[in-house]
């Protein structure tokens, strides 16, 4: 077990500002900086009255009646944190129910943030009352508030202040489980290790939690061994988790051996364990092995469930063995199990992959006759099936047979709209043409859905052809279709075509709306034609239309890119004169402009004002100002804003962390960027490819090739698509650094260039001319003639022109 703890050491609980910019943190120092004021006579009176009231009168549920009592409220507000803590602790001994009432009244109704001590006291009260469900949620809330790395502080508090409390072992156990459930596995392991130090026995629930969270790592074996060493009997669930973990690590043989070893135990092999083995075998393509496990389940006398059959049916369907898959469906029914929607969807997908559309319809028809309701997966299979096979008739006939309704405009429009929302505009248009062929007139819903989808996909030629056809057929009754077309051209940066459509709708006698002008305004701003944008803005007013918040914000954003804060403030004043309050987007645009002009104090002032008076800032607001601080090389300010963002209950996104990582790599210290990156990996935030490339480029620029290579390989393992641009970015930086430092470099970076080149070629990515030229120049200047000739040979293999750079 020692290896388990050493392998995953716990990081200290710190805000990111301390984690990245300070080497240590002292709780004692913090206490000195912010000492608790001594109690006054007034607060002591309040303390006595509140304590006496809750000791004497408060019963379960009665605290809710106190919410509107001004006397009680004023007395509570006179108390300081230590006095509240003291009341909770005293009540827990004398009247434990009133302790809970007092704690939750302050937290839920008055918004008071209790101390760690008060939280732990309440946890002990709940444990003593055996209210384990409430205790579970209470501790989960606590660890979420405390955050990653807080286990050391809470463990120290439990051991120093609550060690002799009767329910201490329960609180320890459930605290570790709470960390595990909240995805803070390292904290859970830390608490678990402390429990061992104090000889507190872990429950099988805690062990199962740890096993489940660590099932993707080789440490899962250590946890299981510890369960056996502790004398606790593993449950069926315990065994199934271990088998699942071994399968996920591709240790199938070990998983099978473990399963066989459970035969003589109290809990022998269970259905869940066999299902796991079958599922893993199917994913690896070993269908025959999966069938063997299926047969073994009968041998052990286990009662198979629908999920067991579905696993095997899915494996056979994906392998194209549809006849056998259908036989297992029949076998399921013989054993009294009814196929569910998943069963039919899996089989239908198998037929779809083989292009056997008739099989899909047969299954769906059977499914409907059995009274099963198709889900979204069924719907998608239906659409893809008959559209790919250009067999709309069968789909329509199937609906008619089951519902008795003939296909009409509404049905077609719903299908077309659904396809467009899923991004399947090609299939939607095919259905639209079939609709026209059957002389069923499409309605405006179908027209708008297809035109909008074409524009969103960037298929502007197809969109224009469709739009012109609608106009020629005199099917444009209002400005909405024109607005869609203008917006599409504007977002593609083709303001000329957008203006042409604008003139066209005017010729048709259709009045433009404010949405029309907003799209045109966006197009002018995107094309950096601010004079034309301003003229158009004046035209809006001249035509009697009222500019919206979007109108002003679009124009202000364009001036923000120019750093023209004066014009932005004038537009803001004009908004207010019209009775419009700037939205959070408008204020974000203003903050961005202040950031561009290095007026960071103004950006912060606007943000503080939003927090005080509204509108409430969103993640984009914070990201904008954080990016400004990063560009101004003020990383402490950027990280402080990140911490403030969390304090205001706004979760930083992957974009937020990408901005911080980039700022730390470019303007800060690379080691702090690595710490942040590592913490994000630990919390499974969902790092993007660009997060990896930022660090890789930074390590290459610093000459730390080993770390760059490690990250690059990890990026490949994560399944990100690697292009020649990714390799070029690394190779170019290595070549540049090699030339820059010449004889003073510690190692020949061209060896690393060759390693990356070999890795690239092994992944089937060929050299391009730009990369070839960079490497050729570096090899020549270093006098590496052998590599020059090898590179020239590679150039010939790639089919490049060999008349130049012959070396």
Coordinates of C-alpha atoms in Angstrom, one line a residue, residues 192-759:
X192 CA -7.2 6.7 2.9
X193 CA -3.5 6.7 3.9
X194 CA -4.2 8.8 7.0
X195 CA -6.9 6.3 8.0
X196 CA -4.3 3.6 7.9
X197 CA -2.0 5.7 10.1
X198 CA -4.8 5.9 12.7
X199 CA -5.8 2.2 12.3
X200 CA -9.2 3.2 11.0
X201 CA -10.6 0.4 9.0
X202 CA -12.0 1.3 5.5
X203 CA -15.4 0.0 4.5
X204 CA -16.0 -2.0 1.4
X205 CA -17.9 1.0 0.0
X206 CA -14.8 3.1 0.2
X207 CA -12.7 0.4 -1.3
X208 CA -15.1 0.0 -4.2
X209 CA -15.1 3.7 -4.8
X210 CA -11.3 3.7 -5.0
X211 CA -11.3 0.6 -7.2
X212 CA -13.7 2.2 -9.6
X213 CA -11.8 5.5 -9.9
X214 CA -8.5 3.7 -10.3
X215 CA -9.7 1.0 -12.6
X216 CA -7.8 2.5 -15.6
X217 CA -4.5 2.3 -13.8
X218 CA -2.2 -0.5 -12.7
X219 CA -2.7 0.6 -9.1
X220 CA -6.1 -1.1 -9.1
X221 CA -4.3 -4.3 -8.2
X222 CA -2.7 -2.7 -5.1
X223 CA -6.1 -1.6 -3.9
X224 CA -7.6 -5.1 -4.3
X225 CA -4.7 -6.7 -2.6
X226 CA -5.2 -4.3 0.3
X227 CA -8.8 -5.3 0.6
X228 CA -7.8 -8.9 1.1
X229 CA -5.0 -8.0 3.5
X230 CA -7.5 -6.0 5.6
X231 CA -9.7 -9.1 6.1
X232 CA -12.7 -7.6 4.3
X233 CA -14.5 -9.9 2.0
X234 CA -14.8 -8.5 -1.5
X235 CA -18.4 -8.2 -2.9
X236 CA -19.6 -9.2 -6.3
X237 CA -19.4 -5.5 -7.2
X238 CA -15.7 -5.4 -6.0
X239 CA -14.8 -8.4 -8.2
X240 CA -16.6 -7.0 -11.3
X241 CA -14.8 -3.6 -10.9
X242 CA -11.4 -5.3 -10.9
X243 CA -12.3 -7.4 -13.9
X244 CA -13.4 -4.2 -15.7
X245 CA -10.2 -2.5 -14.8
X246 CA -8.0 -5.4 -16.1
X247 CA -10.0 -5.5 -19.3
X248 CA -9.6 -1.7 -19.8
X249 CA -5.8 -2.3 -19.4
X250 CA -6.0 -5.0 -22.0
X251 CA -5.0 -7.6 -19.4
X252 CA -7.7 -10.1 -20.6
X253 CA -5.8 -13.2 -19.6
X254 CA -5.3 -11.9 -16.1
X255 CA -9.0 -10.9 -15.9
X256 CA -10.0 -14.5 -16.9
X257 CA -7.7 -16.0 -14.4
X258 CA -9.1 -13.8 -11.7
X259 CA -12.6 -14.8 -12.7
X260 CA -11.7 -18.5 -12.4
X261 CA -10.2 -17.9 -9.0
X262 CA -13.6 -16.6 -7.7
X263 CA -15.3 -19.9 -8.3
X264 CA -14.7 -21.2 -4.7
X265 CA -15.3 -17.9 -3.0
X266 CA -18.5 -16.8 -1.3
X267 CA -19.3 -14.5 -4.2
X268 CA -18.5 -16.6 -7.3
X269 CA -18.5 -15.3 -10.9
X270 CA -21.4 -13.0 -11.5
X271 CA -23.3 -11.8 -14.6
X272 CA -21.7 -8.4 -14.5
X273 CA -18.2 -9.8 -14.6
X274 CA -19.0 -12.0 -17.6
X275 CA -20.7 -9.1 -19.4
X276 CA -17.6 -7.0 -18.9
X277 CA -15.4 -9.8 -20.4
X278 CA -17.8 -10.3 -23.3
X279 CA -17.9 -6.5 -24.0
X280 CA -14.1 -6.2 -24.0
X281 CA -13.7 -9.3 -26.2
X282 CA -16.2 -7.9 -28.8
X283 CA -14.4 -4.5 -28.8
X284 CA -11.1 -6.3 -29.5
X285 CA -12.8 -8.2 -32.4
X286 CA -12.7 -11.6 -30.6
X287 CA -16.3 -12.6 -31.1
X288 CA -15.7 -16.3 -30.7
X289 CA -14.1 -15.6 -27.3
X290 CA -17.2 -13.6 -26.3
X291 CA -19.4 -16.5 -27.3
X292 CA -17.3 -18.8 -25.1
X293 CA -18.0 -16.5 -22.1
X294 CA -21.7 -16.5 -23.0
X295 CA -21.8 -20.3 -22.8
X296 CA -19.8 -20.3 -19.6
X297 CA -22.6 -18.2 -18.0
X298 CA -25.0 -21.1 -18.6
X299 CA -22.5 -23.5 -17.2
X300 CA -22.4 -21.6 -13.9
X301 CA -26.2 -21.4 -13.8
X302 CA -26.3 -17.7 -14.0
X303 CA -29.5 -15.9 -15.1
X304 CA -28.6 -13.9 -18.2
X305 CA -30.2 -10.5 -18.7
X306 CA -31.1 -8.5 -21.8
X307 CA -27.8 -6.6 -21.5
X308 CA -25.8 -9.9 -21.8
X309 CA -27.6 -10.7 -25.1
X310 CA -27.3 -7.2 -26.4
X311 CA -23.5 -7.2 -25.9
X312 CA -23.1 -10.3 -28.1
X313 CA -25.7 -9.2 -30.6
X314 CA -23.9 -5.9 -31.0
X315 CA -20.5 -7.6 -31.5
X316 CA -22.0 -9.9 -34.2
X317 CA -23.9 -7.1 -35.9
X318 CA -20.8 -4.9 -36.1
X319 CA -18.9 -7.9 -37.5
X320 CA -21.6 -8.3 -40.2
X321 CA -22.8 -11.7 -38.9
X322 CA -26.4 -10.6 -39.0
X323 CA -27.9 -14.1 -39.4
X324 CA -26.2 -15.3 -36.2
X325 CA -27.1 -12.0 -34.4
X326 CA -30.8 -12.7 -35.2
X327 CA -30.4 -16.2 -33.9
X328 CA -29.3 -14.9 -30.6
X329 CA -32.3 -12.5 -30.6
X330 CA -34.5 -15.5 -31.0
X331 CA -32.7 -17.4 -28.3
X332 CA -33.3 -14.4 -26.0
X333 CA -37.0 -14.6 -26.6
X334 CA -37.0 -18.4 -26.0
X335 CA -35.5 -17.8 -22.6
X336 CA -38.3 -15.4 -21.7
X337 CA -36.4 -12.2 -22.2
X338 CA -38.0 -9.5 -24.4
X339 CA -35.7 -7.6 -26.8
X340 CA -35.6 -3.9 -26.0
X341 CA -35.1 -0.7 -28.1
X342 CA -31.3 -1.2 -27.8
X343 CA -31.6 -4.7 -29.2
X344 CA -33.5 -3.5 -32.3
X345 CA -31.2 -0.4 -32.8
X346 CA -28.1 -2.6 -32.7
X347 CA -29.5 -5.0 -35.3
X348 CA -30.8 -2.1 -37.5
X349 CA -27.3 -0.5 -37.4
X350 CA -25.8 -3.8 -38.5
X351 CA -28.2 -4.0 -41.5
X352 CA -27.4 -0.3 -42.3
X353 CA -23.7 -1.0 -42.4
X354 CA -24.3 -3.8 -44.9
X355 CA -26.6 -1.6 -46.9
X356 CA -29.5 -3.9 -46.4
X357 CA -32.2 -1.4 -46.0
X358 CA -35.0 -3.9 -46.2
X359 CA -33.7 -5.6 -43.0
X360 CA -33.9 -2.2 -41.2
X361 CA -37.5 -1.8 -42.1
X362 CA -38.4 -5.3 -41.1
X363 CA -36.9 -4.7 -37.6
X364 CA -38.4 -1.3 -37.1
X365 CA -41.8 -2.7 -38.1
X366 CA -41.5 -5.5 -35.6
X367 CA -40.4 -3.1 -33.0
X368 CA -43.5 -0.9 -33.6
X369 CA -45.8 -3.9 -33.5
X370 CA -44.4 -4.9 -30.1
X371 CA -45.3 -1.4 -28.8
X372 CA -41.7 -0.2 -28.3
X373 CA -41.2 3.5 -28.8
X374 CA -38.3 4.4 -31.2
X375 CA -35.7 6.7 -29.7
X376 CA -33.4 9.2 -31.3
X377 CA -31.0 6.4 -32.4
X378 CA -33.8 4.6 -34.2
X379 CA -34.8 7.9 -35.8
X380 CA -31.3 8.5 -37.1
X381 CA -31.0 5.0 -38.4
X382 CA -34.3 5.3 -40.2
X383 CA -33.3 8.6 -41.9
X384 CA -29.8 7.5 -42.8
X385 CA -31.1 4.1 -44.0
X386 CA -33.7 5.2 -46.5
X387 CA -32.0 8.4 -47.5
X388 CA -28.7 6.7 -48.3
X389 CA -30.5 4.0 -50.2
X390 CA -32.6 6.7 -51.9
X391 CA -35.6 4.7 -50.7
X392 CA -37.9 7.3 -49.2
X393 CA -41.0 5.4 -50.3
X394 CA -40.3 2.5 -47.9
X395 CA -40.0 4.9 -45.0
X396 CA -43.2 6.8 -45.9
X397 CA -45.0 3.5 -46.5
X398 CA -43.9 2.2 -43.2
X399 CA -45.3 5.2 -41.4
X400 CA -48.6 5.0 -43.4
X401 CA -49.0 1.2 -42.5
X402 CA -48.4 1.9 -38.8
X403 CA -50.4 5.1 -38.4
X404 CA -52.9 5.0 -41.2
X405 CA -51.9 8.6 -42.2
X406 CA -50.8 9.5 -45.7
X407 CA -47.6 11.6 -46.0
X408 CA -48.2 15.3 -46.0
X409 CA -46.4 18.6 -45.9
X410 CA -46.2 18.6 -42.1
X411 CA -44.6 15.2 -41.9
X412 CA -42.0 16.0 -44.6
X413 CA -41.2 19.4 -43.0
X414 CA -40.7 17.8 -39.6
X415 CA -38.3 15.3 -41.1
X416 CA -36.4 18.0 -43.1
X417 CA -36.1 20.2 -40.0
X418 CA -34.8 17.3 -37.9
X419 CA -32.2 16.4 -40.5
X420 CA -31.1 20.0 -40.8
X421 CA -30.7 20.4 -37.0
X422 CA -28.5 17.3 -37.1
X423 CA -26.3 18.9 -39.8
X424 CA -27.5 16.4 -42.4
X425 CA -28.5 19.0 -45.0
X426 CA -27.6 16.9 -48.0
X427 CA -30.1 14.2 -46.9
X428 CA -32.7 16.9 -46.1
X429 CA -32.4 18.4 -49.5
X430 CA -32.8 14.9 -51.1
X431 CA -36.0 14.5 -49.1
X432 CA -37.1 17.9 -50.2
X433 CA -36.7 17.0 -53.9
X434 CA -38.6 13.8 -53.3
X435 CA -41.4 15.8 -51.7
X436 CA -41.6 18.1 -54.8
X437 CA -41.5 15.1 -57.1
X438 CA -44.6 13.7 -55.3
X439 CA -46.3 17.1 -55.7
X440 CA -46.5 17.7 -52.0
X441 CA -45.9 21.5 -51.6
X442 CA -43.1 22.4 -49.2
X443 CA -43.9 25.0 -46.6
X444 CA -41.8 27.9 -45.2
X445 CA -40.4 25.7 -42.4
X446 CA -38.8 23.4 -45.0
X447 CA -37.5 26.4 -47.0
X448 CA -35.9 28.1 -44.0
X449 CA -34.4 25.0 -42.6
X450 CA -32.6 24.0 -45.8
X451 CA -31.4 27.5 -46.7
X452 CA -30.1 28.1 -43.1
X453 CA -28.3 24.8 -43.0
X454 CA -26.7 25.4 -46.4
X455 CA -25.4 28.8 -45.1
X456 CA -24.3 27.4 -41.7
X457 CA -22.3 24.7 -43.5
X458 CA -20.7 27.3 -45.8
X459 CA -22.3 25.9 -48.9
X460 CA -23.0 29.3 -50.3
X461 CA -23.2 28.3 -54.0
X462 CA -25.9 25.7 -53.1
X463 CA -27.6 28.2 -50.8
X464 CA -27.7 30.9 -53.6
X465 CA -29.1 28.4 -56.2
X466 CA -31.8 27.4 -53.8
X467 CA -32.6 31.0 -52.8
X468 CA -32.8 32.1 -56.5
X469 CA -35.1 29.1 -57.3
X470 CA -37.4 30.2 -54.5
X471 CA -37.5 33.8 -55.8
X472 CA -38.1 32.6 -59.4
X473 CA -41.1 30.5 -58.1
X474 CA -42.3 33.6 -56.2
X475 CA -42.1 31.8 -52.9
X476 CA -40.5 34.6 -50.8
X477 CA -43.3 36.3 -49.0
X478 CA -41.3 38.1 -46.3
X479 CA -37.7 39.2 -45.4
X480 CA -36.8 36.1 -43.4
X481 CA -35.3 34.1 -46.3
X482 CA -33.4 37.2 -47.5
X483 CA -32.0 37.7 -43.9
X484 CA -30.7 34.1 -43.8
X485 CA -29.0 34.6 -47.1
X486 CA -27.5 38.0 -46.2
X487 CA -26.3 36.7 -42.8
X488 CA -24.6 33.7 -44.5
X489 CA -22.7 35.9 -47.0
X490 CA -21.7 38.3 -44.2
X491 CA -20.3 35.6 -42.0
X492 CA -18.3 34.2 -45.0
X493 CA -16.8 37.7 -45.5
X494 CA -18.6 38.3 -48.8
X495 CA -20.1 41.6 -48.2
X496 CA -20.5 42.3 -52.0
X497 CA -22.9 39.4 -52.4
X498 CA -24.7 40.3 -49.2
X499 CA -25.4 43.8 -50.6
X500 CA -26.6 42.3 -53.9
X501 CA -29.2 40.2 -52.0
X502 CA -30.2 43.3 -50.0
X503 CA -30.9 45.2 -53.3
X504 CA -32.7 42.2 -54.6
X505 CA -35.2 42.0 -51.7
X506 CA -35.8 45.7 -52.0
X507 CA -36.6 45.3 -55.7
X508 CA -39.2 42.7 -54.7
X509 CA -40.9 45.3 -52.6
X510 CA -39.9 43.6 -49.3
X511 CA -39.0 45.9 -46.4
X512 CA -35.7 45.2 -44.7
X513 CA -35.8 44.6 -41.0
X514 CA -33.3 45.6 -38.3
X515 CA -32.0 42.0 -38.5
X516 CA -31.2 42.6 -42.2
X517 CA -29.1 45.7 -41.3
X518 CA -27.5 44.0 -38.3
X519 CA -26.2 41.3 -40.7
X520 CA -24.9 43.8 -43.2
X521 CA -23.3 45.8 -40.4
X522 CA -21.5 42.6 -39.3
X523 CA -20.3 42.0 -42.8
X524 CA -18.9 45.5 -43.2
X525 CA -17.2 45.2 -39.8
X526 CA -15.7 41.8 -40.6
X527 CA -14.3 43.3 -43.9
X528 CA -12.8 46.1 -41.8
X529 CA -14.9 48.7 -43.7
X530 CA -15.7 50.9 -40.7
X531 CA -16.6 54.0 -42.7
X532 CA -19.2 52.0 -44.7
X533 CA -20.4 50.4 -41.4
X534 CA -20.9 53.8 -39.9
X535 CA -22.8 55.0 -43.0
X536 CA -25.1 52.0 -42.8
X537 CA -25.7 52.7 -39.1
X538 CA -26.9 56.2 -40.0
X539 CA -29.1 54.7 -42.7
X540 CA -30.8 52.5 -40.1
X541 CA -31.8 55.6 -38.1
X542 CA -32.8 57.5 -41.3
X543 CA -35.2 54.7 -42.3
X544 CA -37.0 55.0 -39.0
X545 CA -35.7 51.6 -37.6
X546 CA -34.5 51.5 -34.0
X547 CA -31.0 50.1 -33.5
X548 CA -30.8 47.2 -31.1
X549 CA -28.2 46.2 -28.5
X550 CA -26.8 43.8 -31.2
X551 CA -26.5 46.8 -33.6
X552 CA -24.5 48.8 -31.1
X553 CA -22.4 45.9 -29.9
X554 CA -21.4 44.8 -33.4
X555 CA -20.2 48.3 -34.3
X556 CA -18.4 48.7 -30.9
X557 CA -16.7 45.4 -31.3
X558 CA -15.2 46.6 -34.7
X559 CA -13.9 49.8 -33.1
X560 CA -12.5 47.7 -30.3
X561 CA -10.3 45.8 -32.7
X562 CA -9.0 49.2 -33.8
X563 CA -8.4 50.3 -30.1
X564 CA -10.8 53.3 -30.6
X565 CA -12.1 53.6 -27.1
X566 CA -13.4 57.1 -27.7
X567 CA -15.9 56.1 -30.3
X568 CA -16.9 53.1 -28.2
X569 CA -17.7 55.3 -25.3
X570 CA -19.7 57.7 -27.5
X571 CA -21.8 54.7 -28.8
X572 CA -22.3 53.6 -25.3
X573 CA -23.6 57.0 -24.3
X574 CA -25.9 56.9 -27.3
X575 CA -27.3 53.6 -26.2
X576 CA -28.1 55.0 -22.8
X577 CA -29.7 58.0 -24.3
X578 CA -32.0 55.6 -26.2
X579 CA -32.9 53.9 -22.9
X580 CA -30.8 50.8 -23.7
X581 CA -28.8 49.2 -21.0
X582 CA -25.5 47.6 -22.3
X583 CA -25.6 43.8 -22.1
X584 CA -22.8 41.7 -20.7
X585 CA -21.6 41.2 -24.3
X586 CA -21.4 45.0 -24.8
X587 CA -19.5 45.5 -21.6
X588 CA -17.2 42.6 -22.5
X589 CA -16.4 44.4 -25.8
X590 CA -15.6 47.6 -23.9
X591 CA -13.3 45.6 -21.5
X592 CA -11.5 44.1 -24.5
X593 CA -10.9 47.6 -26.0
X594 CA -9.5 48.8 -22.7
X595 CA -7.2 45.8 -22.6
X596 CA -5.9 46.6 -26.1
X597 CA -5.1 50.1 -25.0
X598 CA -3.4 48.8 -21.8
X599 CA -6.0 50.4 -19.6
X600 CA -6.4 47.3 -17.4
X601 CA -7.7 49.2 -14.4
X602 CA -10.7 50.3 -16.5
X603 CA -11.4 46.7 -17.5
X604 CA -11.3 45.6 -13.9
X605 CA -13.6 48.6 -12.9
X606 CA -16.2 47.5 -15.5
X607 CA -16.0 43.9 -14.3
X608 CA -16.5 44.9 -10.6
X609 CA -19.4 47.1 -11.6
X610 CA -21.0 44.2 -13.4
X611 CA -20.7 42.0 -10.3
X612 CA -22.3 44.7 -8.2
X613 CA -25.1 46.2 -10.4
X614 CA -25.3 43.7 -13.3
X615 CA -25.6 42.4 -15.9
X616 CA -23.7 39.4 -14.4
X617 CA -20.5 38.6 -16.3
X618 CA -20.2 35.3 -18.0
X619 CA -17.2 33.0 -18.8
X620 CA -16.5 35.0 -22.0
X621 CA -16.3 38.2 -20.0
X622 CA -13.7 36.8 -17.7
X623 CA -11.8 35.1 -20.6
X624 CA -11.6 38.4 -22.4
X625 CA -10.0 40.3 -19.5
X626 CA -7.8 37.3 -18.5
X627 CA -6.4 37.3 -22.1
X628 CA -5.8 41.1 -21.8
X629 CA -3.8 40.6 -18.6
X630 CA -1.8 37.8 -20.2
X631 CA -0.9 40.0 -23.2
X632 CA 0.1 42.7 -20.8
X633 CA 2.5 40.1 -19.2
X634 CA 0.6 40.5 -15.9
X635 CA 0.2 36.8 -15.1
X636 CA -0.5 37.4 -11.4
X637 CA -3.4 39.5 -12.4
X638 CA -4.6 36.9 -14.9
X639 CA -4.5 34.1 -12.3
X640 CA -6.2 36.3 -9.7
X641 CA -9.1 36.8 -12.1
X642 CA -9.3 33.1 -12.6
X643 CA -9.6 32.6 -8.9
X644 CA -12.2 35.3 -8.7
X645 CA -14.1 33.6 -11.5
X646 CA -14.4 30.4 -9.4
X647 CA -15.4 32.4 -6.3
X648 CA -18.3 33.9 -8.3
X649 CA -19.5 30.4 -9.2
X650 CA -18.4 30.6 -12.9
X651 CA -16.6 27.5 -14.0
X652 CA -13.5 28.2 -16.1
X653 CA -13.7 26.4 -19.4
X654 CA -11.1 24.7 -21.5
X655 CA -10.7 28.1 -23.3
X656 CA -9.9 29.8 -20.0
X657 CA -7.1 27.3 -19.2
X658 CA -5.8 27.5 -22.8
X659 CA -5.5 31.3 -22.4
X660 CA -3.6 30.8 -19.1
X661 CA -1.3 28.1 -20.4
X662 CA -0.4 30.2 -23.4
X663 CA 0.2 33.3 -21.2
X664 CA 2.4 31.3 -18.8
X665 CA 4.4 29.8 -21.7
X666 CA 4.9 33.0 -23.6
X667 CA 5.0 35.6 -20.8
X668 CA 5.5 33.7 -17.6
X669 CA 7.5 30.8 -16.3
X670 CA 7.3 27.5 -18.1
X671 CA 7.5 25.5 -14.8
X672 CA 4.2 27.1 -13.6
X673 CA 2.6 26.3 -17.0
X674 CA 3.6 22.7 -16.4
X675 CA 2.1 22.7 -12.9
X676 CA -1.2 24.0 -14.3
X677 CA -1.2 21.5 -17.1
X678 CA -0.5 18.7 -14.6
X679 CA -3.4 19.8 -12.3
X680 CA -5.8 20.0 -15.3
X681 CA -4.8 16.4 -16.3
X682 CA -5.4 15.2 -12.7
X683 CA -8.9 16.8 -12.7
X684 CA -9.7 15.4 -16.2
X685 CA -10.8 18.8 -17.4
X686 CA -10.7 17.7 -21.0
X687 CA -7.5 19.2 -22.4
X688 CA -7.6 20.3 -26.0
X689 CA -5.0 19.6 -28.7
X690 CA -3.8 23.2 -28.6
X691 CA -3.0 22.9 -24.9
X692 CA -0.5 20.2 -25.7
X693 CA 1.0 22.1 -28.7
X694 CA 1.4 25.2 -26.6
X695 CA 3.6 23.4 -24.1
X696 CA 5.4 21.4 -26.8
X697 CA 6.4 24.6 -28.7
X698 CA 7.5 26.2 -25.4
X699 CA 9.7 23.2 -24.5
X700 CA 11.2 23.2 -28.0
X701 CA 12.0 26.9 -27.8
X702 CA 13.7 26.3 -24.4
X703 CA 15.6 23.4 -25.8
X704 CA 14.0 20.8 -23.5
X705 CA 13.4 18.2 -26.2
X706 CA 12.7 15.3 -24.0
X707 CA 9.6 16.9 -22.5
X708 CA 8.5 18.0 -25.9
X709 CA 8.7 14.5 -27.2
X710 CA 6.9 13.1 -24.1
X711 CA 4.0 15.5 -24.6
X712 CA 3.9 14.9 -28.3
X713 CA 3.6 11.1 -27.8
X714 CA 1.0 11.7 -25.1
X715 CA -1.0 13.9 -27.6
X716 CA -0.9 11.0 -30.1
X717 CA -2.0 8.5 -27.4
X718 CA -5.0 10.7 -26.5
X719 CA -6.3 10.2 -30.1
X720 CA -5.8 13.7 -31.4
X721 CA -5.4 14.0 -35.1
X722 CA -1.8 14.9 -35.8
X723 CA -1.1 16.8 -39.0
X724 CA 2.1 17.9 -40.8
X725 CA 1.6 21.4 -39.2
X726 CA 2.1 19.9 -35.8
X727 CA 5.4 18.2 -36.8
X728 CA 6.5 21.4 -38.7
X729 CA 6.0 23.5 -35.6
X730 CA 8.3 21.3 -33.6
X731 CA 10.9 20.7 -36.3
X732 CA 11.1 24.4 -37.3
X733 CA 11.7 25.4 -33.7
X734 CA 14.4 22.8 -33.2
X735 CA 16.2 23.9 -36.3
X736 CA 15.9 27.5 -35.4
X737 CA 17.3 26.9 -31.9
X738 CA 20.1 24.8 -33.3
X739 CA 21.2 27.6 -35.6
X740 CA 20.7 30.3 -33.0
X741 CA 23.0 28.8 -30.3
X742 CA 25.5 27.1 -32.6
X743 CA 28.5 25.7 -30.8
X744 CA 27.1 26.9 -27.4
X745 CA 24.2 24.4 -27.3
X746 CA 24.4 21.5 -24.9
X747 CA 23.3 18.9 -27.4
X748 CA 22.9 18.6 -31.2
X749 CA 19.2 19.3 -31.7
X750 CA 19.4 18.0 -35.2
X751 CA 19.4 14.5 -33.8
X752 CA 16.0 15.4 -32.3
X753 CA 14.9 16.8 -35.6
X754 CA 15.7 13.4 -37.2
X755 CA 13.8 11.6 -34.4
X756 CA 10.7 13.7 -35.1
X757 CA 11.1 13.2 -38.8
X758 CA 11.2 9.4 -38.3
X759 CA 8.1 9.6 -36.0

